[in-house]
Amino acid sequence: MSGGKAITCPACGGKIEVRAAGFTVNLACQNCGSLLDVSLPEVVLIRRYKNAKDRFALEIGKRGTVFGQEWEVVGALRRKDQITIWQEFLLFNPYLGYRWLLVADGEWQFGTPLADRPQGDRNRVFWRGENFSRLGRDQPTSTTAVAGEFYWRVKAGDTANATLFQSGETILSREVSDGEENWTQLVPVDETEIENAFGLNRRSLPRRKAAQGLMQFKAAPGMEQDDLGRMFLLAMAISLFAAIAMALLAGPSTKTSSMIQVPVGGQIAPVKIGTITVRRPWQFVTIDADANRFENRWVDLEYNLVDRSSEQSIDAFGLVEHYAGTSSDGAWTEGSHHGDTMFGHVPRGTYDVYVSGSAHGWPVDPAVTDAWGSTETINLTIEASTGAMSWGMWWTLVFALFAWPVSILWWRFRDK
């Protein structure tokens, strides 16, 4: 193989050998890491760096034989996607042109740029008599480090969208960047052959990027649909089982109800609604409050379950509120004329149900306006019942069960 030419780095003054003179456009100085444009007779500094800290598994300038041909390592890239970090090495032979060596997860591949593009759609392509099926989904990739020389302008931070198609051990890689599409054929090559040809700095081999977030659940190629279906079925089965179990545990139901009147701007003393019986060792007790229609009012309610045997009280609070008005965006409403309160873990026993409360106007309590001095009141129907189910807990469980499969479904098909 013929030798290159030497140039001086305008950033650090170091000597650099251009190995593929006449072909190289971009060069990263091995001494300081600065990016240089060597396409013109006068070397132009593109970006200045102080130190070339990046190390690669293969040394630039090394020559070796792969598949019966001698190649020289002239450039190196470190790249990543959402799953993997890998290294790419640009090989040069003045008679054969450029080839690639890629290493990721301990596996090496030999890459040949394709002049004849495969034909097909996004899921299957045809090339030189073979059908290739899409492997996984499109992956956004980025370049994180550059060393050596290249026949195009490349720098750290460059991005591309990559898609893989596979037939047996052969993979076709398609990369699209800035509207330009490039195809490469990748075939496996044994690591021993690479080590014998170029030597190998094992300390600088790329390590697998730790999966984060949703990528921990990325399925193996060909398994996405099956795995996802099983996740949905499992979530549905657990949700149904939880609903049945909660219904059985809720136990028999007893109810009592009554109507109360609460003056706006005033309060009422505790009123007995009725009596309920908890027949299981523990049960939920729900109290529902339904009010007549009102606007810009709220009612604070205090509930007491008084155990007839011990006279101990279990207390809880409720709220019924509704507001309405107009703004620059039009009419608006907020709140509800209904409120419910749940007592959790009420022990077995017979309980008298009491309610007290107060009502208020917004923004201030209304003044008495009629001649009789009557006060505005809010009518509420209060109903207490045992054997209730905590639907809030059930929906929380359902959300947690379906959050991952739904998110993964969106993640996998967001670009389709």
Short mmCIF file of C-alpha atoms in Angstrom, two decimals, residues 83-293:
data_model
loop_
_atom_site.label_atom_id
_atom_site.label_comp_id
_atom_site.label_asym_id
_atom_site.label_seq_id
_atom_site.Cartn_x
_atom_site.Cartn_y
_atom_site.Cartn_z
CA ILE A 83 -29.39 0.81 23.68
CA THR A 84 -25.79 0.34 22.56
CA ILE A 85 -22.46 2.12 22.38
CA TRP A 86 -20.19 0.94 19.58
CA GLN A 87 -17.06 1.85 17.60
CA GLU A 88 -16.62 2.10 13.84
CA PHE A 89 -13.28 2.00 12.04
CA LEU A 90 -12.77 3.29 8.51
CA LEU A 91 -10.44 1.03 6.50
CA PHE A 92 -8.66 2.14 3.32
CA ASN A 93 -7.01 0.34 0.43
CA PRO A 94 -5.93 2.56 -2.50
CA TYR A 95 -7.08 -0.10 -4.98
CA LEU A 96 -10.30 -1.22 -3.29
CA GLY A 97 -11.46 1.99 -1.63
CA TYR A 98 -13.09 2.15 1.79
CA ARG A 99 -14.56 -0.48 4.10
CA TRP A 100 -15.76 -0.51 7.71
CA LEU A 101 -15.12 -2.51 10.86
CA LEU A 102 -17.76 -2.27 13.59
CA VAL A 103 -17.58 -3.61 17.13
CA ALA A 104 -20.52 -3.69 19.56
CA ASP A 105 -21.22 -5.98 22.52
CA GLY A 106 -18.09 -8.01 21.74
CA GLU A 107 -19.20 -8.78 18.16
CA TRP A 108 -17.29 -7.60 15.08
CA GLN A 109 -18.71 -6.91 11.62
CA PHE A 110 -17.08 -6.06 8.30
CA GLY A 111 -18.95 -3.41 6.34
CA THR A 112 -19.03 -2.71 2.61
CA PRO A 113 -20.73 0.47 1.32
CA LEU A 114 -23.38 -0.34 -1.29
CA ALA A 115 -23.49 1.40 -4.65
CA ASP A 116 -26.69 -0.43 -5.66
CA ARG A 117 -29.46 0.39 -3.22
CA PRO A 118 -31.85 -2.33 -2.02
CA GLN A 119 -35.47 -2.01 -3.13
CA GLY A 120 -38.55 -2.47 -0.97
CA ASP A 121 -40.53 -0.86 1.82
CA ARG A 122 -39.88 -0.02 5.48
CA ASN A 123 -40.37 -3.63 6.62
CA ARG A 124 -38.72 -5.70 3.87
CA VAL A 125 -36.11 -5.03 1.15
CA PHE A 126 -34.71 -7.03 -1.79
CA TRP A 127 -31.01 -6.92 -2.71
CA ARG A 128 -28.98 -9.09 -5.08
CA GLY A 129 -31.49 -11.93 -5.08
CA GLU A 130 -32.11 -11.99 -1.32
CA ASN A 131 -34.98 -10.81 0.86
CA PHE A 132 -34.07 -8.93 4.03
CA SER A 133 -36.53 -8.39 6.88
CA ARG A 134 -36.53 -5.36 9.14
CA LEU A 135 -34.77 -5.91 12.47
CA GLY A 136 -36.47 -3.96 15.27
CA ARG A 137 -37.45 -0.33 14.82
CA ASP A 138 -35.67 2.78 13.57
CA GLN A 139 -33.02 4.02 15.99
CA PRO A 140 -31.75 7.61 16.31
CA THR A 141 -27.94 7.46 16.53
CA SER A 142 -25.31 10.04 17.37
CA THR A 143 -21.54 10.35 16.98
CA THR A 144 -19.74 11.06 20.25
CA ALA A 145 -16.04 10.94 19.27
CA VAL A 146 -14.00 11.27 16.06
CA ALA A 147 -10.36 10.38 15.32
CA GLY A 148 -8.40 10.08 12.07
CA GLU A 149 -9.45 10.98 8.55
CA PHE A 150 -12.66 10.59 6.56
CA TYR A 151 -13.90 11.11 3.02
CA TRP A 152 -16.81 13.26 4.26
CA ARG A 153 -17.19 15.96 6.88
CA VAL A 154 -17.87 14.35 10.25
CA LYS A 155 -17.80 15.65 13.80
CA ALA A 156 -18.94 14.74 17.29
CA GLY A 157 -22.63 15.51 17.65
CA ASP A 158 -23.64 14.35 14.17
CA THR A 159 -26.91 12.39 14.18
CA ALA A 160 -28.55 9.88 11.85
CA ASN A 161 -31.58 7.60 11.78
CA ALA A 162 -30.58 3.93 11.38
CA THR A 163 -32.59 0.89 10.29
CA LEU A 164 -31.33 -2.71 10.07
CA PHE A 165 -32.52 -5.47 7.72
CA GLN A 166 -31.38 -9.08 8.18
CA SER A 167 -31.11 -12.23 6.10
CA GLY A 168 -29.24 -15.03 7.87
CA GLU A 169 -25.96 -13.62 9.20
CA THR A 170 -25.92 -10.75 6.71
CA ILE A 171 -27.28 -7.37 7.76
CA LEU A 172 -28.04 -4.34 5.60
CA SER A 173 -27.74 -1.05 7.46
CA ARG A 174 -29.56 2.04 6.22
CA GLU A 175 -28.64 5.43 7.65
CA VAL A 176 -30.41 8.67 6.81
CA SER A 177 -28.84 11.99 7.76
CA ASP A 178 -29.62 15.46 6.40
CA GLY A 179 -31.68 13.91 3.61
CA GLU A 180 -28.83 11.64 2.46
CA GLU A 181 -29.34 7.86 2.51
CA ASN A 182 -26.43 5.41 2.80
CA TRP A 183 -26.52 1.61 2.76
CA THR A 184 -23.87 -0.77 4.12
CA GLN A 185 -23.62 -4.56 4.00
CA LEU A 186 -22.44 -6.03 7.31
CA VAL A 187 -21.08 -9.57 7.70
CA PRO A 188 -19.68 -11.12 10.90
CA VAL A 189 -15.94 -11.49 11.37
CA ASP A 190 -14.19 -13.35 14.18
CA GLU A 191 -12.52 -11.23 16.86
CA THR A 192 -9.42 -13.43 16.67
CA GLU A 193 -8.97 -12.48 13.03
CA ILE A 194 -9.22 -8.78 13.91
CA GLU A 195 -6.70 -9.16 16.74
CA ASN A 196 -4.25 -11.04 14.51
CA ALA A 197 -4.61 -8.44 11.77
CA PHE A 198 -4.45 -5.15 13.66
CA GLY A 199 -3.81 -5.92 17.31
CA LEU A 200 -6.52 -5.13 19.83
CA ASN A 201 -6.68 -2.75 22.76
CA ARG A 202 -9.24 -4.64 24.85
CA ARG A 203 -9.41 -1.92 27.50
CA SER A 204 -10.88 0.44 24.92
CA LEU A 205 -13.54 -1.94 23.62
CA PRO A 206 -17.00 -0.34 23.91
CA ARG A 207 -19.18 -1.43 26.78
CA ARG A 208 -22.87 -2.03 26.45
CA LYS A 209 -24.90 1.04 27.37
CA ALA A 210 -27.07 0.38 30.41
CA ALA A 211 -30.73 0.22 29.43
CA GLN A 212 -32.85 2.91 31.04
CA GLY A 213 -36.56 3.52 31.39
CA LEU A 214 -38.62 1.82 28.74
CA MET A 215 -35.57 0.43 26.94
CA GLN A 216 -35.20 -2.16 29.72
CA PHE A 217 -38.27 -3.82 28.22
CA LYS A 218 -37.18 -3.76 24.58
CA ALA A 219 -38.02 -7.19 23.19
CA ALA A 220 -35.67 -9.36 21.18
CA PRO A 221 -36.13 -9.12 17.39
CA GLY A 222 -39.24 -10.95 16.29
CA MET A 223 -40.67 -11.13 19.82
CA GLU A 224 -42.10 -7.61 20.20
CA GLN A 225 -45.69 -8.52 19.40
CA ASP A 226 -45.81 -11.75 21.44
CA ASP A 227 -44.23 -10.24 24.53
CA LEU A 228 -46.45 -7.20 24.42
CA GLY A 229 -49.59 -9.30 24.00
CA ARG A 230 -48.70 -11.39 27.03
CA MET A 231 -48.11 -8.25 29.08
CA PHE A 232 -51.58 -6.92 28.20
CA LEU A 233 -53.23 -10.29 28.93
CA LEU A 234 -51.46 -10.54 32.28
CA ALA A 235 -52.52 -6.99 33.21
CA MET A 236 -56.14 -7.74 32.28
CA ALA A 237 -56.14 -11.01 34.26
CA ILE A 238 -54.72 -9.36 37.39
CA SER A 239 -57.21 -6.47 37.11
CA LEU A 240 -60.16 -8.87 36.82
CA PHE A 241 -58.90 -11.02 39.70
CA ALA A 242 -58.46 -7.91 41.87
CA ALA A 243 -62.02 -6.73 41.12
CA ILE A 244 -63.49 -10.13 42.02
CA ALA A 245 -61.40 -10.36 45.19
CA MET A 246 -62.43 -6.86 46.28
CA ALA A 247 -66.11 -7.63 45.66
CA LEU A 248 -65.87 -10.80 47.78
CA LEU A 249 -64.00 -9.03 50.56
CA ALA A 250 -66.49 -6.12 50.57
CA GLY A 251 -69.04 -8.40 52.22
CA PRO A 252 -72.78 -7.88 52.83
CA SER A 253 -74.22 -4.38 52.62
CA THR A 254 -76.43 -2.40 55.01
CA LYS A 255 -77.67 1.13 54.30
CA THR A 256 -79.31 4.07 56.02
CA SER A 257 -80.18 7.54 54.73
CA SER A 258 -81.80 10.83 55.74
CA MET A 259 -82.11 14.45 54.61
CA ILE A 260 -80.58 17.47 56.35
CA GLN A 261 -80.73 21.24 55.83
CA VAL A 262 -77.64 23.39 56.31
CA PRO A 263 -78.02 27.20 56.50
CA VAL A 264 -75.66 29.22 54.29
CA GLY A 265 -73.51 31.27 56.64
CA GLY A 266 -74.39 29.00 59.58
CA GLN A 267 -73.99 25.47 60.88
CA ILE A 268 -75.98 22.56 62.29
CA ALA A 269 -75.35 20.38 65.32
CA PRO A 270 -74.79 16.63 64.83
CA VAL A 271 -77.86 14.90 63.37
CA LYS A 272 -78.38 11.15 63.53
CA ILE A 273 -78.80 9.67 60.05
CA GLY A 274 -79.45 6.09 61.11
CA THR A 275 -77.71 2.86 62.06
CA ILE A 276 -75.49 0.48 60.05
CA THR A 277 -73.97 -2.89 60.92
CA VAL A 278 -70.49 -4.07 59.88
CA ARG A 279 -70.74 -7.86 59.66
CA ARG A 280 -67.21 -8.69 58.52
CA PRO A 281 -64.13 -8.36 60.76
CA TRP A 282 -63.28 -5.26 58.70
CA GLN A 283 -65.25 -3.41 56.01
CA PHE A 284 -65.30 -0.18 54.09
CA VAL A 285 -68.08 2.28 54.92
CA THR A 286 -69.10 4.92 52.37
CA ILE A 287 -71.15 8.05 53.01
CA ASP A 288 -72.61 9.83 49.97
CA ALA A 289 -73.93 13.40 50.08
CA ASP A 290 -76.22 14.70 47.30
CA ALA A 291 -77.27 18.36 47.40
CA ASN A 292 -79.93 20.41 45.65
CA ARG A 293 -78.67 22.71 42.93
#
